[in-house]
CSV table of C-alpha atoms and ligand atoms in Angstrom, one decimal:
chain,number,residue,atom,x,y,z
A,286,UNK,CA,-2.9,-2.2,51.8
A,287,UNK,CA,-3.5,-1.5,55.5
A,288,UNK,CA,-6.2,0.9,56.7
A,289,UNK,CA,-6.4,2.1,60.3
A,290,UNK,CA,-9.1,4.1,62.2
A,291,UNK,CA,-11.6,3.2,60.4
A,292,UNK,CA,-15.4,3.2,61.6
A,293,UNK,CA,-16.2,-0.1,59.8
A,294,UNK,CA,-19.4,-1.0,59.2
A,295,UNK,CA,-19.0,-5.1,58.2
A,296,UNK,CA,-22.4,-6.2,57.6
A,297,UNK,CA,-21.8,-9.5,58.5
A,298,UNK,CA,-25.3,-10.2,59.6
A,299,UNK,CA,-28.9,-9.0,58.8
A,300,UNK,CA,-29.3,-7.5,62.3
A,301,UNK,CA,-26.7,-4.9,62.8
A,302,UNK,CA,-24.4,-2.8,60.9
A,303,UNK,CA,-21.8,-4.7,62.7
A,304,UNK,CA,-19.9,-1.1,63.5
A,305,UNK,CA,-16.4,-1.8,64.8
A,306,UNK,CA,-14.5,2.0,66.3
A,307,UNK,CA,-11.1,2.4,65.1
A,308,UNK,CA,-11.3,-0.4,62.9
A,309,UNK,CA,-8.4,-1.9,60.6
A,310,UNK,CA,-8.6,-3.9,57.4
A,311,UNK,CA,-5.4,-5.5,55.8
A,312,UNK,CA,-6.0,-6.0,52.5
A,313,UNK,CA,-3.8,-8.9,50.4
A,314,UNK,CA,-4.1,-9.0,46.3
A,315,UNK,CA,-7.7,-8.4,45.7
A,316,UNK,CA,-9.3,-9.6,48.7
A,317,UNK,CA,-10.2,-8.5,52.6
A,318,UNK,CA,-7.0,-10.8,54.7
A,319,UNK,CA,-8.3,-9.1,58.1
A,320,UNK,CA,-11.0,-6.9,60.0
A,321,UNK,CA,-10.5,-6.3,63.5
A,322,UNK,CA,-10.1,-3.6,65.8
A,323,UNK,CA,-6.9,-1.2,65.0
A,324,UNK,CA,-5.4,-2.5,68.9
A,325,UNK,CA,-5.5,-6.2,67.3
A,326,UNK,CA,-3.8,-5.8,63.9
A,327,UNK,CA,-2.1,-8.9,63.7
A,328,UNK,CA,1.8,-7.8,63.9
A,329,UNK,CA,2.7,-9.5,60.5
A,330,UNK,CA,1.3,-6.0,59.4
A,331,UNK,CA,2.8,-3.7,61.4
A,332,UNK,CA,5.9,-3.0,59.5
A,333,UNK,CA,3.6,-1.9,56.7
A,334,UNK,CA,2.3,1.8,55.6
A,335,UNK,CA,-1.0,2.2,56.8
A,336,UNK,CA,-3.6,4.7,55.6
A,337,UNK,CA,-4.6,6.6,58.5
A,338,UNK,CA,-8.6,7.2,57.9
A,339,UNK,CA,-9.4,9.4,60.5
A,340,UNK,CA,-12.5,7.8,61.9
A,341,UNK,CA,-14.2,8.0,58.6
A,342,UNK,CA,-16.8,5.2,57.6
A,343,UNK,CA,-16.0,2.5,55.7
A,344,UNK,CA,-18.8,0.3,54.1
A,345,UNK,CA,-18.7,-2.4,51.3
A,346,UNK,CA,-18.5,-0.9,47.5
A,347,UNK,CA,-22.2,-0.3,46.6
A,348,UNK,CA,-24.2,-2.8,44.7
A,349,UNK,CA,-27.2,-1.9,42.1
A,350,UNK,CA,-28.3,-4.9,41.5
A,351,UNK,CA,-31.1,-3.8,38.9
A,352,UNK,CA,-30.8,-1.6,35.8
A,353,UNK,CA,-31.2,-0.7,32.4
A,354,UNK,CA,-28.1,1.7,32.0
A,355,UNK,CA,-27.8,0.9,28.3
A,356,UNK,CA,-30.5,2.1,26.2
A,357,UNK,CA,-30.9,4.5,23.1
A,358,UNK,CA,-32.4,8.1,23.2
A,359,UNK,CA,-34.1,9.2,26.4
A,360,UNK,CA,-37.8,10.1,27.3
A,361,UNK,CA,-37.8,13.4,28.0
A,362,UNK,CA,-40.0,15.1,25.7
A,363,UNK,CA,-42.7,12.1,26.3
A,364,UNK,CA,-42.5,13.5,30.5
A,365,UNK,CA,-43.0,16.7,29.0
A,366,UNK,CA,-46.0,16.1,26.9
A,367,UNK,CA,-47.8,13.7,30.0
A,368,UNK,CA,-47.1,16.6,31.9
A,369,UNK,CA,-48.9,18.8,29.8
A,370,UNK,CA,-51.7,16.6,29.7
A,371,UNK,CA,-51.4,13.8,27.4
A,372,UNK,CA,-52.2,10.0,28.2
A,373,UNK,CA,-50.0,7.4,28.6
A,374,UNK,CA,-52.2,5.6,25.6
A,375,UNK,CA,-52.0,8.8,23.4
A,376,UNK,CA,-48.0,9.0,23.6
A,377,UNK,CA,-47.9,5.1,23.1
A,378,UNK,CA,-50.3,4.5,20.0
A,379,UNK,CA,-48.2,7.5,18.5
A,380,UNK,CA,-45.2,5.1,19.2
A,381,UNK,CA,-43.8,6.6,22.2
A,382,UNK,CA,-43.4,5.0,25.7
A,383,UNK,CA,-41.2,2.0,25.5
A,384,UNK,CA,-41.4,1.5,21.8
A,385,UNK,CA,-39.9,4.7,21.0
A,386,UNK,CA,-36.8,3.3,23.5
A,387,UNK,CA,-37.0,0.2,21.3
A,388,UNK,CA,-37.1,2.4,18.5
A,389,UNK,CA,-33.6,4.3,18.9
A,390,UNK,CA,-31.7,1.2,20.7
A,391,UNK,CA,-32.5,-0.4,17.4
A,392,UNK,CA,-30.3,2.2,15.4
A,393,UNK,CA,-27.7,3.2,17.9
A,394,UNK,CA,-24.4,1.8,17.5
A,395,UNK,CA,-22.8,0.1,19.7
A,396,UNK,CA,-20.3,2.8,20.7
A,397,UNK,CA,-23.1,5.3,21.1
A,398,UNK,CA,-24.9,2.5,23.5
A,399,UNK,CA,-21.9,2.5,25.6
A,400,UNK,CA,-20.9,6.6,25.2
A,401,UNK,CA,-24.4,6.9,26.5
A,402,UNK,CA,-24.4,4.4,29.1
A,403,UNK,CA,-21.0,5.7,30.3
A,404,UNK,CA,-22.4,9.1,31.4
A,405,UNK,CA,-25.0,6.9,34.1
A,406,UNK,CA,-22.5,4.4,35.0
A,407,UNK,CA,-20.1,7.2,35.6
A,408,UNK,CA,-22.5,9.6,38.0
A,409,UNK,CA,-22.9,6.0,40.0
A,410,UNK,CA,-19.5,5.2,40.8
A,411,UNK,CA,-18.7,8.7,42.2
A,412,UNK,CA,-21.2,8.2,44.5
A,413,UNK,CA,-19.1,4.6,45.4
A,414,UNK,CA,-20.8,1.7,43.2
A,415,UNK,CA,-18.4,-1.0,42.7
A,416,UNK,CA,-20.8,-3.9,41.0
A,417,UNK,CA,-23.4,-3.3,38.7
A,418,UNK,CA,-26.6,-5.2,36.6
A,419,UNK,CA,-27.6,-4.5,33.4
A,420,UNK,CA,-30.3,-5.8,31.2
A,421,UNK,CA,-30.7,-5.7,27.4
A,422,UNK,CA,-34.4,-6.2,26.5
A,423,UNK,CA,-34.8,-2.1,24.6
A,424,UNK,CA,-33.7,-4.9,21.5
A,425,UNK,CA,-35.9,-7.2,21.3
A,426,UNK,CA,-34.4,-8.4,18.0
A,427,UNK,CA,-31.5,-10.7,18.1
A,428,UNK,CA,-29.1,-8.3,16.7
A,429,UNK,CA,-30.0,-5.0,18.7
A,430,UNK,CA,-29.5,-7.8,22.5
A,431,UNK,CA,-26.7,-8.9,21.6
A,432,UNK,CA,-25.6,-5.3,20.8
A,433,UNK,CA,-26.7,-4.1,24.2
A,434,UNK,CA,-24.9,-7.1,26.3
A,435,UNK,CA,-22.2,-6.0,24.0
A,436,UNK,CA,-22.0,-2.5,25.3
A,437,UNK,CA,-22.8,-3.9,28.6
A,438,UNK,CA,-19.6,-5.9,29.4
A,439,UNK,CA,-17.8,-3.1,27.7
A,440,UNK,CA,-18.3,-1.3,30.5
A,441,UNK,CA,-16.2,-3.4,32.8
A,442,UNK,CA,-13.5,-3.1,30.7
A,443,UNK,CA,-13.6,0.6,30.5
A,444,UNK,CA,-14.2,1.5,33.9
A,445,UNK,CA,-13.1,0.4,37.5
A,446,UNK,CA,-16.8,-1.6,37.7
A,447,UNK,CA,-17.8,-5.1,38.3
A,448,UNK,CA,-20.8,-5.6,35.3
A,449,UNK,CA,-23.3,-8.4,35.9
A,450,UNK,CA,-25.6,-9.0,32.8
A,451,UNK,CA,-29.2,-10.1,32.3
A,452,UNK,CA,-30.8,-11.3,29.0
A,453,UNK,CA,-34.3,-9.6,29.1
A,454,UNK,CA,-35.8,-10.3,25.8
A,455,UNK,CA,-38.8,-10.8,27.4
A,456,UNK,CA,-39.2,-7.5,28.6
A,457,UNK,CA,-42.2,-5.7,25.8
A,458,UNK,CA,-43.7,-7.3,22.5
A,459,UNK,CA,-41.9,-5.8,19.8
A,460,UNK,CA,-43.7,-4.0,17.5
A,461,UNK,CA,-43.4,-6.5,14.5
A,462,UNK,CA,-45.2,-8.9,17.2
A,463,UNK,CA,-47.9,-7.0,18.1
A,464,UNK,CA,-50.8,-9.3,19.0
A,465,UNK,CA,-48.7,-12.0,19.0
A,466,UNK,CA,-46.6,-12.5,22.3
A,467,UNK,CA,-46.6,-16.4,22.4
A,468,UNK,CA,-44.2,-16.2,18.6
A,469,UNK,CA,-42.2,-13.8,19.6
A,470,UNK,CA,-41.0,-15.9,22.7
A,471,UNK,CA,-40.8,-19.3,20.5
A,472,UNK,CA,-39.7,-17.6,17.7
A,473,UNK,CA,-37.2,-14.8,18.7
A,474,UNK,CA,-36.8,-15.0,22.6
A,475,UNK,CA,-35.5,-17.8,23.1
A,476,UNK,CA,-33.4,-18.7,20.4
A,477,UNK,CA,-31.8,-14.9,21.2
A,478,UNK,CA,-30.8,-16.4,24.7
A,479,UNK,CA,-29.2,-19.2,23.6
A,480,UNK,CA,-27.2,-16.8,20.6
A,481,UNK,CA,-25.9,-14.7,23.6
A,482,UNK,CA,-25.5,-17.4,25.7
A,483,UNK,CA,-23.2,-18.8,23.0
A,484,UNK,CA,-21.4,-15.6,23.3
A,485,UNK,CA,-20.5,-15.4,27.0
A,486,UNK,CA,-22.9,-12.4,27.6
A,487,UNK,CA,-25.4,-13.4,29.7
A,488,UNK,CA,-25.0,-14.1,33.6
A,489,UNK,CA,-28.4,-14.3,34.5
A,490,UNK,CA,-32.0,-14.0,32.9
A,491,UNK,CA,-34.8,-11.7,33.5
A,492,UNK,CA,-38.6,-11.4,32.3
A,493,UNK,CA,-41.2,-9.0,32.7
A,494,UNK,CA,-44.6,-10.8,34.2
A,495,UNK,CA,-47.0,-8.1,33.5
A,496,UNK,CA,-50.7,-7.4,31.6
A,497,UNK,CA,-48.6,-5.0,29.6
A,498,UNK,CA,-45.9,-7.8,28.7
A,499,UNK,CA,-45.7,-11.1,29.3
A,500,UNK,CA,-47.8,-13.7,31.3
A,501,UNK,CA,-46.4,-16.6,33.7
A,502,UNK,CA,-46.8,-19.2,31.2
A,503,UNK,CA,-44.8,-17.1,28.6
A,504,UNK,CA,-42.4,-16.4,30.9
A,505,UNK,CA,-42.1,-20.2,32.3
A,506,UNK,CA,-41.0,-21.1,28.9
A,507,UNK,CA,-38.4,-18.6,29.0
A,508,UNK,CA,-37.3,-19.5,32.5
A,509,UNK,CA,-37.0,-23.4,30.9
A,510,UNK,CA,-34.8,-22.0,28.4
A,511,UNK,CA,-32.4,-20.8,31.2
A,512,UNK,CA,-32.6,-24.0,33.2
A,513,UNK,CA,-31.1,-25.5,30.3
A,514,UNK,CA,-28.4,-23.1,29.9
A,515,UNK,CA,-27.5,-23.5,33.7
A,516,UNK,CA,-28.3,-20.0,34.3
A,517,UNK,CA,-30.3,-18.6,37.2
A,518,UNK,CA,-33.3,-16.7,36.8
A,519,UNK,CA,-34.8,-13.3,38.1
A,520,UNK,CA,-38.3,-11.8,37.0
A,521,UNK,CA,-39.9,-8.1,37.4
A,522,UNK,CA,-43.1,-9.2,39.3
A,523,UNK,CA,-46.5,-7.6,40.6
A,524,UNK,CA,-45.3,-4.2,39.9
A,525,UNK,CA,-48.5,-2.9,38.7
A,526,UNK,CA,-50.8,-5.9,39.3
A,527,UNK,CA,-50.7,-9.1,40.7
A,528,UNK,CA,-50.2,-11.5,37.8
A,529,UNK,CA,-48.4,-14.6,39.8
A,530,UNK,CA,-44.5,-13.3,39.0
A,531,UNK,CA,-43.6,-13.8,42.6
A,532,UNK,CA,-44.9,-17.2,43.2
A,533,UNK,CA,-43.7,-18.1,39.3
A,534,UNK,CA,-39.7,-16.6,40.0
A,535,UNK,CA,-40.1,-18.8,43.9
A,536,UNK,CA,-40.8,-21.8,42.0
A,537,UNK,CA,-38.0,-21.1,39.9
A,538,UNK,CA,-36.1,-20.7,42.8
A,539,UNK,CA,-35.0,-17.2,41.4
A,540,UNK,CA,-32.4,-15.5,42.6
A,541,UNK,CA,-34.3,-12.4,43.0
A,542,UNK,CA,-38.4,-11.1,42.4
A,543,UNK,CA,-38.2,-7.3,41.6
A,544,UNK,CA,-40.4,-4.3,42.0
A,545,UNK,CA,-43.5,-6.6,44.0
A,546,UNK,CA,-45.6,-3.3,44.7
A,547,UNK,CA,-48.7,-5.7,44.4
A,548,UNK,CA,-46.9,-9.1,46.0
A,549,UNK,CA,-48.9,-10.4,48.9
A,550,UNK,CA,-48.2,-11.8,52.6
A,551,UNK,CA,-48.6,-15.7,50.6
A,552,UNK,CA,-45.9,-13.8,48.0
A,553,UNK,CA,-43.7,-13.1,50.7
A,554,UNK,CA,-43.6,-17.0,52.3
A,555,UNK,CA,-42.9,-18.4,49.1
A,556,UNK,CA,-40.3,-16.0,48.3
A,557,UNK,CA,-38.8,-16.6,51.5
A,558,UNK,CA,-39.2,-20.3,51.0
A,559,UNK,CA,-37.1,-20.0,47.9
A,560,UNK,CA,-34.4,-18.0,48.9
A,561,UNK,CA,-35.1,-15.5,46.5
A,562,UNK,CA,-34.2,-11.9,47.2
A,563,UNK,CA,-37.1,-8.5,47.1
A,564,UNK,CA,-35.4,-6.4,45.0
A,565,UNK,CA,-37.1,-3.0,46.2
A,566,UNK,CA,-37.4,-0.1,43.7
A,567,UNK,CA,-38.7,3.2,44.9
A,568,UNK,CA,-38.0,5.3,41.5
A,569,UNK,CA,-40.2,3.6,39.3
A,570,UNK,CA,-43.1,3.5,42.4
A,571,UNK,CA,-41.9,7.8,42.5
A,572,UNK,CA,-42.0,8.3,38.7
A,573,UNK,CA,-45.3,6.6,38.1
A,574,UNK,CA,-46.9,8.3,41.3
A,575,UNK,CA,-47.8,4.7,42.4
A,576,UNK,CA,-49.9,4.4,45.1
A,577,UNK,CA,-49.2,1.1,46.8
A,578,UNK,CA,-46.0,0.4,48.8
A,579,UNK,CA,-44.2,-2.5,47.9
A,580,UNK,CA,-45.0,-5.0,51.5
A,581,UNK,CA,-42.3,-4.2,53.7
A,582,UNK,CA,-44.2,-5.5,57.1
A,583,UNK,CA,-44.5,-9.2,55.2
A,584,UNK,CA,-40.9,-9.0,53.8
A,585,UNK,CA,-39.7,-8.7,57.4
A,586,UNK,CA,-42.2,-10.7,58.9
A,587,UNK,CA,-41.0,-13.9,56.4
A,588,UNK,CA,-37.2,-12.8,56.9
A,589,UNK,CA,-37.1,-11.9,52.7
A,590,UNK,CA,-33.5,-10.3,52.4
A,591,UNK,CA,-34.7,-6.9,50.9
A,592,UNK,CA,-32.2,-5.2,48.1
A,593,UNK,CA,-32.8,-1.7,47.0
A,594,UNK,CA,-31.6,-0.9,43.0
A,595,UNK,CA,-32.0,2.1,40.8
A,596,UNK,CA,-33.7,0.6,38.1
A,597,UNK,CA,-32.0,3.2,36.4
A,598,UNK,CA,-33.8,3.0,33.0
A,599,UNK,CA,-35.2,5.6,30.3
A,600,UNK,CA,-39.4,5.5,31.1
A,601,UNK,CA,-40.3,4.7,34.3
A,602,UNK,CA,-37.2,5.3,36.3
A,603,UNK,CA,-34.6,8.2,35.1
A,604,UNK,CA,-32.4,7.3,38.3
A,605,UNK,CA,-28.9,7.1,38.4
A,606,UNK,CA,-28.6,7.8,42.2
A,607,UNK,CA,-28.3,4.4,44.8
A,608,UNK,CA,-28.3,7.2,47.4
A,609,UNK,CA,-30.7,8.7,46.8
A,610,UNK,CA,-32.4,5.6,46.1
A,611,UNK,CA,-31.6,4.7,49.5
A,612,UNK,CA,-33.1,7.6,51.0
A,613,UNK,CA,-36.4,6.9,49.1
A,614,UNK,CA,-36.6,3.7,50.2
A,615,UNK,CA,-36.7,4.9,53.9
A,616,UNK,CA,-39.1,7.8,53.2
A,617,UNK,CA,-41.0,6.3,51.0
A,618,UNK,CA,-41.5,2.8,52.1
A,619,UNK,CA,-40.4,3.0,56.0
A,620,UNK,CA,-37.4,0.5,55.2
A,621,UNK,CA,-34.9,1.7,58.2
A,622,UNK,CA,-31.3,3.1,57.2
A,623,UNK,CA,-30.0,-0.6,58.0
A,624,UNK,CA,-32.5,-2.1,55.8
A,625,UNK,CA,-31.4,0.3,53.5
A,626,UNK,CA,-27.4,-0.3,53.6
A,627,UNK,CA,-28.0,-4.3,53.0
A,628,UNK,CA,-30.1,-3.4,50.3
A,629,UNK,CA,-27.1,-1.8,48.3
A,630,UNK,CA,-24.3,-4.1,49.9
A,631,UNK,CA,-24.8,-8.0,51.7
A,632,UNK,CA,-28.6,-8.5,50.1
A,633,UNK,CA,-27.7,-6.9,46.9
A,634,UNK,CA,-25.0,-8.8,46.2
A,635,UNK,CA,-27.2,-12.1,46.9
A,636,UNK,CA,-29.5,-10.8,44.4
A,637,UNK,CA,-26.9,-11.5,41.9
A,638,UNK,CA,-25.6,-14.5,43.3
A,639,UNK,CA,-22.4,-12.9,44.4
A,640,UNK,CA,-22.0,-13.9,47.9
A,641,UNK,CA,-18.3,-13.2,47.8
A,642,UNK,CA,-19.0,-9.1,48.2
A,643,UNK,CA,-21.3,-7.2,49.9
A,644,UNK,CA,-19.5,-7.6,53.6
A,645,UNK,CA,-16.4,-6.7,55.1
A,646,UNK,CA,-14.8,-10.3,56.1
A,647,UNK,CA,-11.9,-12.2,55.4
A,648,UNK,CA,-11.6,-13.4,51.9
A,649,UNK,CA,-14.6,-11.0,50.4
A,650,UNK,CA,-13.7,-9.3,47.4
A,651,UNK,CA,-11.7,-6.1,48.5
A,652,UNK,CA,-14.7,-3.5,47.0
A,653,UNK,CA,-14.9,-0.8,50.0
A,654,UNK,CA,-16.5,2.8,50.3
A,655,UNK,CA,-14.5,5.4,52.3
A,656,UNK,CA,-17.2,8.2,53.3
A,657,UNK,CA,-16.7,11.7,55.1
A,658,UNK,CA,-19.6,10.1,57.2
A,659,UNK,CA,-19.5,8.9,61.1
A,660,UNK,CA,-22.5,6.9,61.1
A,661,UNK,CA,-24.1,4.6,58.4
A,662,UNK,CA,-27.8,5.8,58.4
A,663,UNK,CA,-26.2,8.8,57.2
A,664,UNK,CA,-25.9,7.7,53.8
A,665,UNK,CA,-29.9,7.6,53.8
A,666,UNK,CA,-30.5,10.4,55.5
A,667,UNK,CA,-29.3,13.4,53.5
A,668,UNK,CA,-31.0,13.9,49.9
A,669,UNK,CA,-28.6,14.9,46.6
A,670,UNK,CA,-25.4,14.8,48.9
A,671,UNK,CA,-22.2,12.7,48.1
A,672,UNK,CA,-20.3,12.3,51.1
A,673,UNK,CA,-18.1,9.5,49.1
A,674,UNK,CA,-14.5,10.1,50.2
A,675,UNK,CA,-12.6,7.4,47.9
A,676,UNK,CA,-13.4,3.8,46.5
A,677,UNK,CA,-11.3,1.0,46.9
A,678,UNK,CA,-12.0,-1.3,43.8
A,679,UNK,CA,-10.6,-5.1,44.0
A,680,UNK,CA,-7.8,-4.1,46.6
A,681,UNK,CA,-6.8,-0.8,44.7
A,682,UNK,CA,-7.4,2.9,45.0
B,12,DI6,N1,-40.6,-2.2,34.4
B,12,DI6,C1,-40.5,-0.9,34.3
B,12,DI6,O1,-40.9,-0.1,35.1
B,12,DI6,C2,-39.7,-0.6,33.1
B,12,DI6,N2,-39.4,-1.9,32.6
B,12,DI6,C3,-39.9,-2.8,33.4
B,12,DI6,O2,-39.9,-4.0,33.2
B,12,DI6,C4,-40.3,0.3,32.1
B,12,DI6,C5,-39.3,0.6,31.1
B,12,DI6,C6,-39.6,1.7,30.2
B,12,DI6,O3,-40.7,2.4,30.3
B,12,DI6,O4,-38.8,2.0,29.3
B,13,FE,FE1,-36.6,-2.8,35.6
């Protein structure tokens, strides 16, 4: 496949969008062969059809790189009754909140899972995702994770979608463990990781380092777990305190530290001493009327590749838009449209260990958004507008 005029935007490096004007890709099998200016197509593809793109943008395929797509039930009637003025305690002790969540993933099947999930997963690749994470951890119970990485790498097979999975048992005490956090990571956790492990399901692991969940000692044991396995690690950290998640997921050497509303400048170093990736989320900070901004200014000062996700999950984010999530990420937290395009493309894809995508260069993974656009920074800029034109998915339309 040969596209010409093309406004390309390679993302090659952190510090432009790399823009090239009347731009041409030759694409070979299911990867990028060449990326150059249309003038210096190399002739061994001039005898081929090329798709004429009319100057439109071309980007990478999107990236969300954090999510909970697959979960039972929804939450609306709890945003309902907190709107009309009950607590977040009142709705939980009367087993709402994330329980409830637990509560109808537990007797879903797994074809309702993934009918469910399907609707979200499709809403984001018409607006040009092309790779995808999702977490169990709405289980909590050996049977009900498996079920959920189940439905989640059935959705790779049922849709023109790359799915990365996460094992997040340690995402809530179950409610058979109230009280008792420490047993339910000795006694179901971990021995649920290694089950789906068993099974090919699980491509990275995830915790949740909270008061409400699971301290760093908890989690460490967890992260151990993984290191055994040989699989790399990521952590939901200081979202709505500072616990020690970020410094915990940098001396894992984590692939990524999510959310990090309450991470501070000594955060940032380590994480950028560790490699590991700020996986940015403004629609749980806009659901929960947070307060704080993630650190932005210490992210950049440290050179921390930022990613922006969805975290498209039931409670505290009911977002299936990257675009939008883009564009909240600009307004809400002052990252710039370019900070914003890396975040769903090159720094995205790091956050999953997937260096192969997320650029336009020779031998990436052929994953590419064609957009009615001229300019990137306008795929922040306009709010519940899909300017997607067509989606080129592992070398095909
Ligand atoms: N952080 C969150 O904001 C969600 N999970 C997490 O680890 C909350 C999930 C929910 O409320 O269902
Ligand atoms: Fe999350």
């Amino acid at each position: 496949m040969i596209l010409t005029n093309a406004t390309i935007a390679t993302l090659t490096d952190d510090t432009s969008f790399g823009l090239i004007a009347d731009g041409a890709i030759a694409i070979e099998g299911d990867r990028i062969a060449w990326v150059g200016a249309s003038r210096d197509l190399p002739a061994q593809y001039h005898g081929e059809a090329a798709q004429d793109l009319a100057q439109r943008l071309v980007t990478p395929g999107l990236i969300d790189c954090h999510s909970h797509v697959v979960f039972g039930g929804n939450r609306a009637a709890e945003f309902e009754q907190r709107l009309n003025g009950a607590s977040y305690e009142e709705i939980a002790r009367a087993g709402g909140g994330i329980v409830s969540t637990v509560t109808a993933t537990r007797v879903a099947s797994e074809e309702d899972l993934l009918k469910d999930a399907l609707t979200r997963v499709d809403a984001m690749i018409a607006e040009g995702v092309t790779l995808l994470e999702v977490k169990s951890g709405y289980g909590l119970d050996r049977d009900t994770e498996l079920k959920m990485l189940r439905a989640a790498r059935a959705i790779g097979t049922l849709r023109p979608i790359h799915v990365r999975t996460s094992f997040l048992g340690a995402h809530a005490v179950p409610p058979e463990y109230a009280g008792r956090p420490d047993a339910y990571i000795d006694e179901v956790c971990i021995s649920t990781l290694q089950a789906a492990h068993a099974e090919g399901l699980v491509d990275a692991v995830d915790g949740f380092c909270e008061g409400i969940a699971f301290d760093a000692a908890q989690i460490s044991r967890v992260f151990d777990a993984a290191r055994a396995l040989g699989l790399p690690v990521k952590l939901h950290a200081e979202q709505l305190s500072n616990i020690g998640g970020a410094q915990l997921a940098a001396r894992y050497g984590a692939l990524s530290a999510d959310h990090l509303e309450y991470a501070s400048d000594t955060d940032a170093a380590a994480l950028a001493q560790s490699g590991t990736v700020a996986v940015i989320l403004p629609g749980a900070f806009y659901t929960l009327r947070e307060t704080q901004a993630p650190p932005i200014d210490a992210f950049r000062a440290h050179q921390v590749p930022m990613a922006l996700a969805t975290d498209c999950n039931p409670g505290s984010s009911p977002l299936a838009s990257l675009l939008l999530t883009m564009n909240m990420g600009c307004t809400l937290f002052r990252m710039t449209p370019l900070e914003a395009l890396l975040g769903v493309t090159r720094h995205a894809a790091q956050a999953l260990g997937q260096t192969d995508r997320g650029t336009i260069r020779p031998d990436a993974l052929a994953d590419l958004c064609v957009w009615d656009a001229a300019h990137p920074a306008e795929l922040s800029y306009r709010i519940g507008f899909n300017p997607l034109h067509s989606r080129i998915f592992q070398g095909a339309q």
